[in-house]
PDB file of C-alpha atoms in Angstrom:
ATOM      1  CA  UNK A   1      83.644 -92.065 -95.562  1.00  0.00           C
ATOM      2  CA  UNK A   2      83.240 -89.197 -93.231  1.00  0.00           C
ATOM      3  CA  UNK A   3      79.546 -89.613 -92.822  1.00  0.00           C
ATOM      4  CA  UNK A   4      78.472 -86.382 -94.454  1.00  0.00           C
ATOM      5  CA  UNK A   5      75.313 -86.141 -96.371  1.00  0.00           C
ATOM      6  CA  UNK A   6      73.732 -83.073 -98.137  1.00  0.00           C
ATOM      7  CA  UNK A   7      70.041 -82.586 -99.043  1.00  0.00           C
ATOM      8  CA  UNK A   8      68.626 -81.876-101.387  1.00  0.00           C
ATOM      9  CA  UNK A   9      71.312 -82.954-103.908  1.00  0.00           C
ATOM     10  CA  UNK A  10      69.566 -80.896-106.656  1.00  0.00           C
ATOM     11  CA  UNK A  11      67.231 -78.000-106.525  1.00  0.00           C
ATOM     12  CA  UNK A  12      65.641 -75.540-109.006  1.00  0.00           C
ATOM     13  CA  UNK A  13      63.894 -72.627-107.412  1.00  0.00           C
ATOM     14  CA  UNK A  14      62.609 -69.166-108.498  1.00  0.00           C
ATOM     15  CA  UNK A  15      64.047 -65.874-107.719  1.00  0.00           C
ATOM     16  CA  UNK A  16      62.750 -64.465-104.397  1.00  0.00           C
ATOM     17  CA  UNK A  17      61.951 -67.805-102.868  1.00  0.00           C
ATOM     18  CA  UNK A  18      63.515 -69.009 -99.641  1.00  0.00           C
ATOM     19  CA  UNK A  19      65.750 -72.022 -99.786  1.00  0.00           C
ATOM     20  CA  UNK A  20      67.271 -74.197 -97.102  1.00  0.00           C
ATOM     21  CA  UNK A  21      70.076 -76.636 -97.620  1.00  0.00           C
ATOM     22  CA  UNK A  22      70.909 -79.257 -95.050  1.00  0.00           C
ATOM     23  CA  UNK A  23      74.242 -80.831 -94.110  1.00  0.00           C
ATOM     24  CA  UNK A  24      74.096 -83.820 -91.821  1.00  0.00           C
ATOM     25  CA  UNK A  25      77.148 -85.570 -90.213  1.00  0.00           C
ATOM     26  CA  UNK A  26      77.286 -88.804 -88.205  1.00  0.00           C
ATOM     27  CA  UNK A  27      80.857 -88.368 -86.756  1.00  0.00           C
ATOM     28  CA  UNK A  28      80.164 -85.797 -84.031  1.00  0.00           C
ATOM     29  CA  UNK A  29      82.667 -83.263 -85.444  1.00  0.00           C
ATOM     30  CA  UNK A  30      82.836 -79.847 -83.939  1.00  0.00           C
ATOM     31  CA  UNK A  31      83.562 -77.727 -87.068  1.00  0.00           C
ATOM     32  CA  UNK A  32      81.284 -77.616 -90.045  1.00  0.00           C
ATOM     33  CA  UNK A  33      81.527 -75.353 -93.179  1.00  0.00           C
ATOM     34  CA  UNK A  34      79.436 -74.224 -96.199  1.00  0.00           C
ATOM     35  CA  UNK A  35      81.165 -73.340 -99.340  1.00  0.00           C
ATOM     36  CA  UNK A  36      80.079 -72.525-102.776  1.00  0.00           C
ATOM     37  CA  UNK A  37      81.968 -73.460-106.004  1.00  0.00           C
ATOM     38  CA  UNK A  38      82.092 -70.981-108.860  1.00  0.00           C
ATOM     39  CA  UNK A  39      84.223 -71.091-112.065  1.00  0.00           C
ATOM     40  CA  UNK A  40      87.480 -69.231-111.627  1.00  0.00           C
ATOM     41  CA  UNK A  41      87.002 -68.862-107.762  1.00  0.00           C
ATOM     42  CA  UNK A  42      87.618 -72.407-106.512  1.00  0.00           C
ATOM     43  CA  UNK A  43      85.812 -72.789-103.271  1.00  0.00           C
ATOM     44  CA  UNK A  44      84.662 -69.744-101.334  1.00  0.00           C
ATOM     45  CA  UNK A  45      83.522 -69.977 -97.647  1.00  0.00           C
ATOM     46  CA  UNK A  46      80.036 -68.779 -96.911  1.00  0.00           C
ATOM     47  CA  UNK A  47      79.745 -69.472 -93.223  1.00  0.00           C
ATOM     48  CA  UNK A  48      81.164 -71.955 -90.681  1.00  0.00           C
ATOM     49  CA  UNK A  49      80.297 -73.223 -87.247  1.00  0.00           C
ATOM     50  CA  UNK A  50      82.619 -74.187 -84.390  1.00  0.00           C
ATOM     51  CA  UNK A  51      79.994 -75.630 -82.211  1.00  0.00           C
ATOM     52  CA  UNK A  52      76.184 -75.773 -81.502  1.00  0.00           C
ATOM     53  CA  UNK A  53      74.799 -72.231 -81.858  1.00  0.00           C
ATOM     54  CA  UNK A  54      78.352 -70.951 -82.625  1.00  0.00           C
ATOM     55  CA  UNK A  55      78.790 -69.684 -86.197  1.00  0.00           C
ATOM     56  CA  UNK A  56      80.833 -67.210 -88.058  1.00  0.00           C
ATOM     57  CA  UNK A  57      80.908 -65.494 -91.446  1.00  0.00           C
ATOM     58  CA  UNK A  58      83.060 -66.415 -94.334  1.00  0.00           C
ATOM     59  CA  UNK A  59      84.116 -64.294 -97.339  1.00  0.00           C
ATOM     60  CA  UNK A  60      80.732 -64.459 -99.257  1.00  0.00           C
ATOM     61  CA  UNK A  61      78.175 -64.453 -96.515  1.00  0.00           C
ATOM     62  CA  UNK A  62      75.891 -61.767 -97.792  1.00  0.00           C
ATOM     63  CA  UNK A  63      72.454 -63.164 -98.675  1.00  0.00           C
ATOM     64  CA  UNK A  64      72.973 -66.257 -96.629  1.00  0.00           C
ATOM     65  CA  UNK A  65      72.244 -67.226 -93.002  1.00  0.00           C
ATOM     66  CA  UNK A  66      73.050 -70.485 -91.094  1.00  0.00           C
ATOM     67  CA  UNK A  67      71.873 -72.342 -87.957  1.00  0.00           C
ATOM     68  CA  UNK A  68      73.270 -75.102 -85.967  1.00  0.00           C
ATOM     69  CA  UNK A  69      70.918 -76.256 -83.270  1.00  0.00           C
ATOM     70  CA  UNK A  70      72.599 -79.625 -82.870  1.00  0.00           C
ATOM     71  CA  UNK A  71      75.955 -81.060 -83.521  1.00  0.00           C
ATOM     72  CA  UNK A  72      74.987 -83.176 -86.486  1.00  0.00           C
ATOM     73  CA  UNK A  73      73.113 -80.687 -88.541  1.00  0.00           C
ATOM     74  CA  UNK A  74      74.323 -77.367 -90.115  1.00  0.00           C
ATOM     75  CA  UNK A  75      71.597 -75.575 -92.233  1.00  0.00           C
ATOM     76  CA  UNK A  76      72.296 -72.927 -94.910  1.00  0.00           C
ATOM     77  CA  UNK A  77      69.301 -70.564 -95.839  1.00  0.00           C
ATOM     78  CA  UNK A  78      68.967 -68.259 -98.742  1.00  0.00           C
ATOM     79  CA  UNK A  79      66.294 -65.883 -97.492  1.00  0.00           C
ATOM     80  CA  UNK A  80      65.391 -64.626-100.978  1.00  0.00           C
ATOM     81  CA  UNK A  81      67.230 -66.579-103.690  1.00  0.00           C
ATOM     82  CA  UNK A  82      68.806 -64.630-106.574  1.00  0.00           C
ATOM     83  CA  UNK A  83      70.261 -65.828-109.805  1.00  0.00           C
ATOM     84  CA  UNK A  84      73.754 -64.932-108.534  1.00  0.00           C
ATOM     85  CA  UNK A  85      73.303 -67.732-105.958  1.00  0.00           C
ATOM     86  CA  UNK A  86      73.148 -70.365-108.652  1.00  0.00           C
ATOM     87  CA  UNK A  87      76.008 -72.603-107.722  1.00  0.00           C
ATOM     88  CA  UNK A  88      77.225 -75.835-106.264  1.00  0.00           C
ATOM     89  CA  UNK A  89      77.196 -75.816-102.569  1.00  0.00           C
ATOM     90  CA  UNK A  90      79.554 -78.086-100.553  1.00  0.00           C
ATOM     91  CA  UNK A  91      79.357 -78.787 -96.838  1.00  0.00           C
ATOM     92  CA  UNK A  92      82.649 -79.846 -95.020  1.00  0.00           C
ATOM     93  CA  UNK A  93      83.616 -80.994 -91.555  1.00  0.00           C
ATOM     94  CA  UNK A  94      86.826 -80.945 -89.508  1.00  0.00           C
ATOM     95  CA  UNK A  95      88.007 -83.134 -86.561  1.00  0.00           C
ATOM     96  CA  UNK A  96      87.681 -81.635 -83.095  1.00  0.00           C
ATOM     97  CA  UNK A  97      91.281 -80.348 -83.284  1.00  0.00           C
ATOM     98  CA  UNK A  98      90.346 -77.813 -85.901  1.00  0.00           C
ATOM     99  CA  UNK A  99      92.189 -76.716 -88.901  1.00  0.00           C
ATOM    100  CA  UNK A 100      95.347 -78.682 -88.417  1.00  0.00           C
ATOM    101  CA  UNK A 101      93.280 -81.556 -89.811  1.00  0.00           C
ATOM    102  CA  UNK A 102      92.006 -82.068 -93.267  1.00  0.00           C
ATOM    103  CA  UNK A 103      88.425 -81.272 -94.157  1.00  0.00           C
ATOM    104  CA  UNK A 104      86.030 -83.834 -95.368  1.00  0.00           C
ATOM    105  CA  UNK A 105      83.547 -82.708 -97.935  1.00  0.00           C
ATOM    106  CA  UNK A 106      79.948 -83.730 -98.652  1.00  0.00           C
ATOM    107  CA  UNK A 107      78.616 -84.736-102.128  1.00  0.00           C
ATOM    108  CA  UNK A 108      77.555 -81.258-103.000  1.00  0.00           C
ATOM    109  CA  UNK A 109      74.048 -79.634-103.739  1.00  0.00           C
ATOM    110  CA  UNK A 110      73.498 -78.216-107.175  1.00  0.00           C
ATOM    111  CA  UNK A 111      71.189 -75.178-106.811  1.00  0.00           C
ATOM    112  CA  UNK A 112      69.661 -73.341-109.736  1.00  0.00           C
ATOM    113  CA  UNK A 113      67.848 -70.047-109.281  1.00  0.00           C
ATOM    114  CA  UNK A 114      65.713 -69.094-112.288  1.00  0.00           C
TER     115      UNK A 114
ATOM    116  CA  UNK B   1      91.681 -59.429 -97.272  1.00  0.00           C
ATOM    117  CA  UNK B   2      93.899 -62.478 -97.347  1.00  0.00           C
ATOM    118  CA  UNK B   3      94.584 -63.814-100.855  1.00  0.00           C
ATOM    119  CA  UNK B   4      95.866 -67.308-101.767  1.00  0.00           C
ATOM    120  CA  UNK B   5      97.168 -67.518-105.368  1.00  0.00           C
ATOM    121  CA  UNK B   6      97.819 -70.635-107.290  1.00  0.00           C
ATOM    122  CA  UNK B   7      99.725 -71.029-110.575  1.00  0.00           C
ATOM    123  CA  UNK B   8      99.424 -71.968-113.190  1.00  0.00           C
ATOM    124  CA  UNK B   9      95.638 -71.786-113.620  1.00  0.00           C
ATOM    125  CA  UNK B  10      95.679 -74.832-115.914  1.00  0.00           C
ATOM    126  CA  UNK B  11      98.257 -77.267-117.168  1.00  0.00           C
ATOM    127  CA  UNK B  12      98.239 -79.801-119.953  1.00  0.00           C
ATOM    128  CA  UNK B  13     100.833 -82.517-119.880  1.00  0.00           C
ATOM    129  CA  UNK B  14     101.630 -85.891-121.507  1.00  0.00           C
ATOM    130  CA  UNK B  15     101.493 -89.125-119.565  1.00  0.00           C
ATOM    131  CA  UNK B  16     104.825 -89.744-117.893  1.00  0.00           C
ATOM    132  CA  UNK B  17     105.690 -86.033-117.597  1.00  0.00           C
ATOM    133  CA  UNK B  18     106.486 -84.745-114.069  1.00  0.00           C
ATOM    134  CA  UNK B  19     104.865 -81.457-113.077  1.00  0.00           C
ATOM    135  CA  UNK B  20     104.685 -78.997-110.270  1.00  0.00           C
ATOM    136  CA  UNK B  21     102.256 -76.143-109.258  1.00  0.00           C
ATOM    137  CA  UNK B  22     102.714 -73.250-106.729  1.00  0.00           C
ATOM    138  CA  UNK B  23     100.525 -71.961-103.992  1.00  0.00           C
ATOM    139  CA  UNK B  24     101.437 -68.507-102.657  1.00  0.00           C
ATOM    140  CA  UNK B  25      99.913 -67.065 -99.464  1.00  0.00           C
ATOM    141  CA  UNK B  26     100.530 -64.272 -96.981  1.00  0.00           C
ATOM    142  CA  UNK B  27     103.099 -65.485 -94.462  1.00  0.00           C
ATOM    143  CA  UNK B  28     102.000 -63.242 -91.470  1.00  0.00           C
ATOM    144  CA  UNK B  29     100.183 -65.164 -88.829  1.00  0.00           C
ATOM    145  CA  UNK B  30     100.187 -68.403 -90.929  1.00  0.00           C
ATOM    146  CA  UNK B  31      98.990 -71.544 -89.167  1.00  0.00           C
ATOM    147  CA  UNK B  32      98.563 -74.346 -91.706  1.00  0.00           C
ATOM    148  CA  UNK B  33      98.245 -75.282 -95.280  1.00  0.00           C
ATOM    149  CA  UNK B  34      96.132 -77.874 -96.997  1.00  0.00           C
ATOM    150  CA  UNK B  35      96.239 -79.393-100.441  1.00  0.00           C
ATOM    151  CA  UNK B  36      93.093 -81.034-102.060  1.00  0.00           C
ATOM    152  CA  UNK B  37      92.586 -83.089-105.151  1.00  0.00           C
ATOM    153  CA  UNK B  38      89.217 -82.365-106.836  1.00  0.00           C
ATOM    154  CA  UNK B  39      88.003 -84.522-109.598  1.00  0.00           C
ATOM    155  CA  UNK B  40      85.100 -83.382-111.914  1.00  0.00           C
ATOM    156  CA  UNK B  41      81.712 -84.149-110.562  1.00  0.00           C
ATOM    157  CA  UNK B  42      83.143 -85.345-107.213  1.00  0.00           C
ATOM    158  CA  UNK B  43      84.069 -83.708-103.889  1.00  0.00           C
ATOM    159  CA  UNK B  44      87.433 -82.383-102.922  1.00  0.00           C
ATOM    160  CA  UNK B  45      89.644 -84.951-101.138  1.00  0.00           C
ATOM    161  CA  UNK B  46      92.509 -84.028 -98.873  1.00  0.00           C
ATOM    162  CA  UNK B  47      95.990 -84.789-100.062  1.00  0.00           C
ATOM    163  CA  UNK B  48      98.211 -83.055 -97.353  1.00  0.00           C
ATOM    164  CA  UNK B  49      98.086 -80.854 -94.321  1.00  0.00           C
ATOM    165  CA  UNK B  50     101.314 -78.991 -93.438  1.00  0.00           C
ATOM    166  CA  UNK B  51     102.155 -76.567 -90.676  1.00  0.00           C
ATOM    167  CA  UNK B  52     105.946 -76.298 -90.232  1.00  0.00           C
ATOM    168  CA  UNK B  53     108.443 -74.477 -92.227  1.00  0.00           C
ATOM    169  CA  UNK B  54     110.397 -76.952 -94.366  1.00  0.00           C
ATOM    170  CA  UNK B  55     107.757 -79.639 -94.132  1.00  0.00           C
ATOM    171  CA  UNK B  56     107.798 -82.231 -96.895  1.00  0.00           C
ATOM    172  CA  UNK B  57     104.989 -84.767 -97.402  1.00  0.00           C
ATOM    173  CA  UNK B  58     104.636 -87.504 -99.874  1.00  0.00           C
ATOM    174  CA  UNK B  59     101.850 -89.845-100.993  1.00  0.00           C
ATOM    175  CA  UNK B  60     102.634 -92.111-103.823  1.00  0.00           C
ATOM    176  CA  UNK B  61     103.833 -90.070-106.836  1.00  0.00           C
ATOM    177  CA  UNK B  62     102.606 -86.834-105.275  1.00  0.00           C
ATOM    178  CA  UNK B  63     104.655 -84.704-102.807  1.00  0.00           C
ATOM    179  CA  UNK B  64     104.541 -81.298-101.302  1.00  0.00           C
ATOM    180  CA  UNK B  65     106.813 -78.891 -99.647  1.00  0.00           C
ATOM    181  CA  UNK B  66     106.134 -75.804 -97.558  1.00  0.00           C
ATOM    182  CA  UNK B  67     107.985 -72.523 -96.980  1.00  0.00           C
ATOM    183  CA  UNK B  68     106.259 -70.528 -94.393  1.00  0.00           C
ATOM    184  CA  UNK B  69     108.773 -67.673 -94.178  1.00  0.00           C
ATOM    185  CA  UNK B  70     108.329 -66.696 -97.828  1.00  0.00           C
ATOM    186  CA  UNK B  71     104.752 -67.891 -98.051  1.00  0.00           C
ATOM    187  CA  UNK B  72     104.710 -70.635-100.718  1.00  0.00           C
ATOM    188  CA  UNK B  73     104.032 -74.319-101.175  1.00  0.00           C
ATOM    189  CA  UNK B  74     104.948 -76.549-104.146  1.00  0.00           C
ATOM    190  CA  UNK B  75     102.980 -79.665-105.171  1.00  0.00           C
ATOM    191  CA  UNK B  76     104.863 -82.125-107.386  1.00  0.00           C
ATOM    192  CA  UNK B  77     103.571 -84.999-109.389  1.00  0.00           C
ATOM    193  CA  UNK B  78     106.063 -87.484-110.638  1.00  0.00           C
ATOM    194  CA  UNK B  79     105.333 -89.384-113.840  1.00  0.00           C
ATOM    195  CA  UNK B  80     101.756 -88.066-114.410  1.00  0.00           C
ATOM    196  CA  UNK B  81      99.048 -90.496-115.281  1.00  0.00           C
ATOM    197  CA  UNK B  82      95.704 -89.723-116.918  1.00  0.00           C
ATOM    198  CA  UNK B  83      94.111 -90.570-113.572  1.00  0.00           C
ATOM    199  CA  UNK B  84      95.872 -87.588-112.063  1.00  0.00           C
ATOM    200  CA  UNK B  85      93.748 -85.319-114.143  1.00  0.00           C
ATOM    201  CA  UNK B  86      91.816 -83.109-111.602  1.00  0.00           C
ATOM    202  CA  UNK B  87      91.861 -79.698-110.119  1.00  0.00           C
ATOM    203  CA  UNK B  88      94.391 -79.195-107.326  1.00  0.00           C
ATOM    204  CA  UNK B  89      93.337 -76.755-104.559  1.00  0.00           C
ATOM    205  CA  UNK B  90      95.486 -75.233-101.815  1.00  0.00           C
ATOM    206  CA  UNK B  91      94.042 -73.490 -98.707  1.00  0.00           C
ATOM    207  CA  UNK B  92      95.743 -71.485 -95.999  1.00  0.00           C
ATOM    208  CA  UNK B  93      94.643 -71.024 -92.393  1.00  0.00           C
ATOM    209  CA  UNK B  94      95.610 -68.159 -90.082  1.00  0.00           C
ATOM    210  CA  UNK B  95      95.755 -67.588 -86.436  1.00  0.00           C
ATOM    211  CA  UNK B  96      94.683 -71.141 -85.567  1.00  0.00           C
ATOM    212  CA  UNK B  97      91.213 -70.016 -86.802  1.00  0.00           C
ATOM    213  CA  UNK B  98      88.736 -72.374 -88.372  1.00  0.00           C
ATOM    214  CA  UNK B  99      88.601 -70.675 -91.707  1.00  0.00           C
ATOM    215  CA  UNK B 100      90.326 -72.036 -94.766  1.00  0.00           C
ATOM    216  CA  UNK B 101      91.046 -69.607 -97.530  1.00  0.00           C
ATOM    217  CA  UNK B 102      91.255 -71.391-100.795  1.00  0.00           C
ATOM    218  CA  UNK B 103      93.214 -70.539-103.900  1.00  0.00           C
ATOM    219  CA  UNK B 104      91.392 -70.757-107.241  1.00  0.00           C
ATOM    220  CA  UNK B 105      92.953 -74.021-108.177  1.00  0.00           C
ATOM    221  CA  UNK B 106      95.193 -75.467-110.792  1.00  0.00           C
ATOM    222  CA  UNK B 107      93.534 -77.684-113.339  1.00  0.00           C
ATOM    223  CA  UNK B 108      95.665 -80.479-114.612  1.00  0.00           C
ATOM    224  CA  UNK B 109      94.892 -82.554-117.704  1.00  0.00           C
ATOM    225  CA  UNK B 110      97.181 -85.533-118.454  1.00  0.00           C
ATOM    226  CA  UNK B 111      96.889 -86.945-121.930  1.00  0.00           C
ATOM    227  CA  UNK B 112      97.623 -90.696-122.607  1.00  0.00           C
TER     228      UNK B 112
END
């Protein structure tokens, strides 16, 4: 157990509303990631963080923003949710030595935008 | 844009069959390759992390090899069991960066 939790676990929201998903870790890991899972695409990286206040974009970052004000929390915000953002969102963490070490994934958040 | 490809997309085998999948990736500036096992309704779990050309790793009946010069990795499952049914993902990392680029996965179904 890598001590990763995600909240909420399920959410239904309307198009145009803002949504924030939270990833919380208890292991003091440096790297944190947000992915989305879509059929036929596996996992696609939205944003990642390599330290407090240090973030970078992934391959599908449009429409998403992130913040990391403390080591243990990485927030993903959909400023104005769209139906194309209906997906399952996974948070993941790496050890301090970065990508030579495996990622540990949270339980996922199922988001439905109606 | 870096593209990681996995084949086949899906595979249906009988219990006891041995099987293998392929992960292909651009070899330029390659840093590391990850394999994950992903059961339905669960989170992906790491199987292997490999960095060196010629690396071979094994965990029980599952093993993997890496060829960084030609840009591919094989995952083998010996004597498949129904509990091996899952999607197997590979992901490549470049330039020691933090980003993992995932393939689309191979979905394995093992029938008793």
